[in-house]
CSV table of C-alpha atoms and ligand atoms in Angstrom, one decimal:
chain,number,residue,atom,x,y,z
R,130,UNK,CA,-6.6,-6.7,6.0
R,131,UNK,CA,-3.7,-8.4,7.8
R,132,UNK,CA,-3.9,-10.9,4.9
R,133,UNK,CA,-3.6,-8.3,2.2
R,134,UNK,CA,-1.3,-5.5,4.0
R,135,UNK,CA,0.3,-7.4,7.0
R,136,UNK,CA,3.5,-8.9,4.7
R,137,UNK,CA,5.0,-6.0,6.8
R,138,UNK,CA,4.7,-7.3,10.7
R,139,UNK,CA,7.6,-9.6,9.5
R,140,UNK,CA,10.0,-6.6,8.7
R,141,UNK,CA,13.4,-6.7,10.7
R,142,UNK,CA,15.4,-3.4,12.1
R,143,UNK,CA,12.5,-1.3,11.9
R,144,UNK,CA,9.3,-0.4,14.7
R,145,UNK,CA,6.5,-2.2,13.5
R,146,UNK,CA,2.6,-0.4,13.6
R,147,UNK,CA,0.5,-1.3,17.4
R,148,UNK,CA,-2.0,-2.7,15.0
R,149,UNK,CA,-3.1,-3.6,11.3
R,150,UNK,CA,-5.4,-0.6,10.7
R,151,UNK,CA,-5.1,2.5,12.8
R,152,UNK,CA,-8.4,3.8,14.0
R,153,UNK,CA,-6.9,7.9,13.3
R,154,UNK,CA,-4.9,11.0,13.3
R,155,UNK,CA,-3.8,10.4,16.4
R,156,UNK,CA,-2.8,6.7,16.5
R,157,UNK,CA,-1.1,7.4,13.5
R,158,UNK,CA,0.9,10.5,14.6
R,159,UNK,CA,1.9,9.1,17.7
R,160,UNK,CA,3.2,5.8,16.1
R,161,UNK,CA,5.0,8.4,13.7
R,162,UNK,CA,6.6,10.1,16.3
R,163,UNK,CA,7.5,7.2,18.2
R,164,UNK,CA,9.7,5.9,15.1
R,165,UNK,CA,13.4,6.5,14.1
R,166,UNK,CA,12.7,8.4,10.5
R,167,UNK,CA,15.2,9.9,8.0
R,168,UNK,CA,14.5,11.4,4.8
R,169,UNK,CA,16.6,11.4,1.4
R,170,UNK,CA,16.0,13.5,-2.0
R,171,UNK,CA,16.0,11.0,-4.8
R,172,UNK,CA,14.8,12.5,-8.3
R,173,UNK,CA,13.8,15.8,-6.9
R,174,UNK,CA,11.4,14.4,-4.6
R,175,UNK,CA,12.0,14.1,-0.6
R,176,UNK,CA,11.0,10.7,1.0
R,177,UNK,CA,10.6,10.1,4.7
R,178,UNK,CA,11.0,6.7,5.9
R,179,UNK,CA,12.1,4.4,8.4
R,180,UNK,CA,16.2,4.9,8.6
R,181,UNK,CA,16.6,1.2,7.9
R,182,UNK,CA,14.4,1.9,5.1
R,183,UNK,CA,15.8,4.7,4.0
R,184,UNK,CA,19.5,3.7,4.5
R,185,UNK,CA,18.5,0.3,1.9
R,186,UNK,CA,16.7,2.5,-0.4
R,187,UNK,CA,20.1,4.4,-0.6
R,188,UNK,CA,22.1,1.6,-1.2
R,189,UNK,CA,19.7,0.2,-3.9
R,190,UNK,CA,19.9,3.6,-5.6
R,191,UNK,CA,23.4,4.0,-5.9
R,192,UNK,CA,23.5,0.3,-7.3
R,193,UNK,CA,21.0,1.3,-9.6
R,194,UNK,CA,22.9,4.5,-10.9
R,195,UNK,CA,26.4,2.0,-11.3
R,196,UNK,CA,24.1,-0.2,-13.7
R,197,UNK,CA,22.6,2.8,-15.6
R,198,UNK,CA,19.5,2.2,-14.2
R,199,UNK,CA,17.5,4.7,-11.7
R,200,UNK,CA,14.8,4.2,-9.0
R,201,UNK,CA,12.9,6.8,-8.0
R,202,UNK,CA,9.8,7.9,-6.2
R,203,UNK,CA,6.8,7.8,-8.2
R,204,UNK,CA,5.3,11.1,-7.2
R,205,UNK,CA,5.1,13.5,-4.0
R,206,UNK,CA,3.3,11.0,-1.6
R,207,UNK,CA,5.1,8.4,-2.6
R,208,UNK,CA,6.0,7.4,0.9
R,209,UNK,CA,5.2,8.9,4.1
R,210,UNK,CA,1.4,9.3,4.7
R,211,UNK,CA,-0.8,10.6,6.8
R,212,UNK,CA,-4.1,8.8,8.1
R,213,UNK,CA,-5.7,11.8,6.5
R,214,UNK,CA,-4.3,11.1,3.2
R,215,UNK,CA,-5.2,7.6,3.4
R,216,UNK,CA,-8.6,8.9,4.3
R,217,UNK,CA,-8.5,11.3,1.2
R,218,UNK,CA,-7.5,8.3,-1.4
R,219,UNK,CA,-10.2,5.8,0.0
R,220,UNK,CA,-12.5,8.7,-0.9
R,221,UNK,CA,-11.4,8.9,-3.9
R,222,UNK,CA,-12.2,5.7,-5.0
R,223,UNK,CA,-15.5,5.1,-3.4
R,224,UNK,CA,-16.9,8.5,-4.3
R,225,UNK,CA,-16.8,7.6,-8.4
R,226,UNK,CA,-17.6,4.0,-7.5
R,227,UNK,CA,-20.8,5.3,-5.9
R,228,UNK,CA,-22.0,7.6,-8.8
R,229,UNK,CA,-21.4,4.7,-10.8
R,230,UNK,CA,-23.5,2.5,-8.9
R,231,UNK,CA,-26.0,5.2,-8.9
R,232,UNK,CA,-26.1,5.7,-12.6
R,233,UNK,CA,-26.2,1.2,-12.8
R,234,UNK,CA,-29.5,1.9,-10.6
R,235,UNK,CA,-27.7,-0.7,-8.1
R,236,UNK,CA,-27.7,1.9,-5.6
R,237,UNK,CA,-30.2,4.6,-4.7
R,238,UNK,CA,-28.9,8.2,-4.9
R,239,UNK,CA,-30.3,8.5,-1.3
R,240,UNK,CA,-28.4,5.6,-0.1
R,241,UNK,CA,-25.1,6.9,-2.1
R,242,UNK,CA,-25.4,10.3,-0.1
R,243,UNK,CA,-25.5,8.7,3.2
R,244,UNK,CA,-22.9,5.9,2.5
R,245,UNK,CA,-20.9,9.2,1.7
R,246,UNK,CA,-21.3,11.0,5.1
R,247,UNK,CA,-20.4,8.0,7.0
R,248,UNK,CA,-17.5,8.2,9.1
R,249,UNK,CA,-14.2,6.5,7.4
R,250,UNK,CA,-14.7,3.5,9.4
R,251,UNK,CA,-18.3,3.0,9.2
R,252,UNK,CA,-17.7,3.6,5.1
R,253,UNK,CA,-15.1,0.8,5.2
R,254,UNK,CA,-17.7,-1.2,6.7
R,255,UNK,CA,-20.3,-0.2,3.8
R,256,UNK,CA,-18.2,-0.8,1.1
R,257,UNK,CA,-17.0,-3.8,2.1
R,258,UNK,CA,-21.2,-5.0,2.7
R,259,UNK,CA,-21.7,-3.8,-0.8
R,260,UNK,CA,-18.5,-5.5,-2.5
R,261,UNK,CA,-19.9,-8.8,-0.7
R,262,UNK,CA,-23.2,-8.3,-3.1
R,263,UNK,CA,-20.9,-7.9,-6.5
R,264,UNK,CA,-20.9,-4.0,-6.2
R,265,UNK,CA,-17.3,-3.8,-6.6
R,266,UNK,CA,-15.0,-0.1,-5.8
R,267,UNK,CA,-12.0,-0.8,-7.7
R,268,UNK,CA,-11.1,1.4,-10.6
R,269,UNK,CA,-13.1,-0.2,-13.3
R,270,UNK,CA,-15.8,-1.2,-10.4
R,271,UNK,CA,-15.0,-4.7,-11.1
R,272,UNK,CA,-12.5,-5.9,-7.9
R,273,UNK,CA,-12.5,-5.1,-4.8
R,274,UNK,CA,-11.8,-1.6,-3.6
R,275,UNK,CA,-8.5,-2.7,-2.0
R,276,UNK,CA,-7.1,-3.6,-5.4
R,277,UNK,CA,-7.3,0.2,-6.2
R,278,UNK,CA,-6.6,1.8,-2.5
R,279,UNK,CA,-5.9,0.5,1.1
R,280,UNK,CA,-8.8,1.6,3.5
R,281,UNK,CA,-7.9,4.5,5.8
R,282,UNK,CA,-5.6,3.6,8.5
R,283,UNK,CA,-4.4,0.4,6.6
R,284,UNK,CA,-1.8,1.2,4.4
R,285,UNK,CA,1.4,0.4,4.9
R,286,UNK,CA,2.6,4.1,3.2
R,287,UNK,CA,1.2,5.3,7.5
R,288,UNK,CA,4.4,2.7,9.0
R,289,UNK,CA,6.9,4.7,6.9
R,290,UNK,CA,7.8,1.1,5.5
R,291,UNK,CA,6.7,1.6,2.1
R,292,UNK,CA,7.5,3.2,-1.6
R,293,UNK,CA,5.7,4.0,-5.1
R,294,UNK,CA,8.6,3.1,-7.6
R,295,UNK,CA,8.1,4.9,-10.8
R,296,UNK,CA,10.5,2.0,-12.8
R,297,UNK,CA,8.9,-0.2,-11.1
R,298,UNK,CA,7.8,-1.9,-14.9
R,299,UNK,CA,11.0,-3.2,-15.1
R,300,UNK,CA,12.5,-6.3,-13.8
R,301,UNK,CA,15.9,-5.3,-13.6
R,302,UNK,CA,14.9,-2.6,-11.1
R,303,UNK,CA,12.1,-4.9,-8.7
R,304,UNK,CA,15.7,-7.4,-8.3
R,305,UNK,CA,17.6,-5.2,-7.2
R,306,UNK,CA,15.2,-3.6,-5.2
R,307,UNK,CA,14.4,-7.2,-3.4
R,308,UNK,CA,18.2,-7.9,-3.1
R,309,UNK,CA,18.4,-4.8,-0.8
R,310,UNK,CA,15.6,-5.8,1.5
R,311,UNK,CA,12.6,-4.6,-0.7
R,312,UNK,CA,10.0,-6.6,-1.6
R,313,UNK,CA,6.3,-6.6,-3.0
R,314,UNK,CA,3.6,-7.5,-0.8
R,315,UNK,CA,0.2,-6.4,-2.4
R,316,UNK,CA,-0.8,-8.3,-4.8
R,317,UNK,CA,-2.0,-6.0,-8.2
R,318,UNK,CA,-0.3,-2.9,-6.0
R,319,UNK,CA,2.4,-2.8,-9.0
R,320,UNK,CA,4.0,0.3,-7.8
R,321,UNK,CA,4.2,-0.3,-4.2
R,322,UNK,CA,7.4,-1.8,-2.7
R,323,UNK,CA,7.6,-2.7,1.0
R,324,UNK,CA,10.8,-2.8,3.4
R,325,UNK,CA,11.3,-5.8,4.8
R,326,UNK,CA,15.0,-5.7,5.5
R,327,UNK,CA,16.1,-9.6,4.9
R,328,UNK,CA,17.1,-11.7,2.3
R,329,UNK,CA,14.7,-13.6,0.0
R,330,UNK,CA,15.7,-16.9,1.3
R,331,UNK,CA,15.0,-15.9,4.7
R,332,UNK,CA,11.1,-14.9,3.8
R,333,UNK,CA,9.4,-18.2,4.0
R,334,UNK,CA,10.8,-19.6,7.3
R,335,UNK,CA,9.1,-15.8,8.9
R,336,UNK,CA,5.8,-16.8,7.5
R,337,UNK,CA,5.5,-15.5,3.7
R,338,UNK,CA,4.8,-16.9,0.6
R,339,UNK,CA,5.8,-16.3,-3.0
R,340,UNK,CA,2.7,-15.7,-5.0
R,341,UNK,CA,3.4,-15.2,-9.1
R,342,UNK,CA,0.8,-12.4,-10.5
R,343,UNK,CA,1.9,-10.9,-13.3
R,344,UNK,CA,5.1,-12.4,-13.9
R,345,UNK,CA,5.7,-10.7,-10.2
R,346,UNK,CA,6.8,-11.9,-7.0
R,347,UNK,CA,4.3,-10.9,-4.1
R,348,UNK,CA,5.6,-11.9,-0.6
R,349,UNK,CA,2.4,-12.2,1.5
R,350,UNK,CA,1.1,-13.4,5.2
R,351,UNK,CA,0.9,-17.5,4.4
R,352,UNK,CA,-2.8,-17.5,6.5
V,106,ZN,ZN1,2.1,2.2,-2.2
């Protein structure tokens, strides 16, 4: 997890999360509380972030409108989450993947409704078990689960350091994102922008590395 989600721990100016998954509601509303947050209204939709986050993302915008160009969210929980919400997407996923599975005959129905009960941790656990025998949870049940959704707890959406971009298709807009401190950090995660608050050249020496996936730069822990 700290390999796939922890491009974060490097951010500067901002509180970083006590750890690389919370365990709940209440680890996650009490870092939340703990943190210096501001909100702005870009494209009829309010985000909450960190205010160095927020303060960039205001910057980048008002580039972005000089150059005819717009960023905005991409959708209502585009930022801020909850660990509930982060609970709610893993589900989700793994609930189609496991009628899927069922109807493959890979797993037994009986097994599907119990994997389903589990607690979100204990489920994280499962799926992780079955991924490791081919029986895959990402959309298309092909990949890994955490190519679709970040298990509960994990995602970096909880540290009010991240943003869904709806332009994020096009290049112009993922540059000038980067040039004010935003970068991308999960690999196939084309959407999702993190703050990291430093220049590009100043990346490797804090212990990223550029990774090109689909003619994208991903900034990610160098383990
Ligand atoms: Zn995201």
């Amino acid at each position: 997890m700290l390999k796939e989600y922890g491009a974060m721990f490097v951010a500067q100016s901002v509180a970083l999360p006590s750890a690389v998954v919370f365990k709940d509601e209440a680890e996650v509303s009490a870092f939340q509380t703990s943190v210096q947050i501001a909100a702005e209204t870009i494209g009829g939709v309010t985000v909450e972030l960190q205010t160095a986050a927020i303060n960039a993302l205001r910057k980048a915008v008002a580039e972005a409108k000089r150059k005819n160009l717009s960023i905005t969210p991409r959708g209502a929980t585009s930022a801020r989450r909850s660990y509930r919400q982060t609970v709610e997407n893993w589900k989700s996923r793994v609930e189609p993947g496991l009628v899927f599975w069922v109807e493959k005959g890979r797993i037994a129905p009986r097994e599907a409704s119990r994997i389903k009960a589990l607690s979100a941790t204990e489920q994280i656990r499962e799926i992780f078990r079955l991924e490791e025998q081919g029986i895959f949870f990402a959309k298309g049940n092909q990949k890994t689960i955490i190519y679709s959704v970040a298990p509960p707890g994990a995602s970096q959406h909880i540290s009010l350091l991240a943003l869904d971009v709806a332009e994020f298709e096009n290049p112009q807009v993922r540059e000038l994102l980067a040039r004010h401190g935003w970068f991308q950090t999960v690999i196939s995660d084309l959407p999702h922008f993190t703050y990291l608050g430093v220049r590009e050249s100043a990346l490797p020496n804090l212990g990223l590395k550029k990774v090109i996936e689909v003619e994208r730069a991903f900034w990610v822990p160098d383990l």
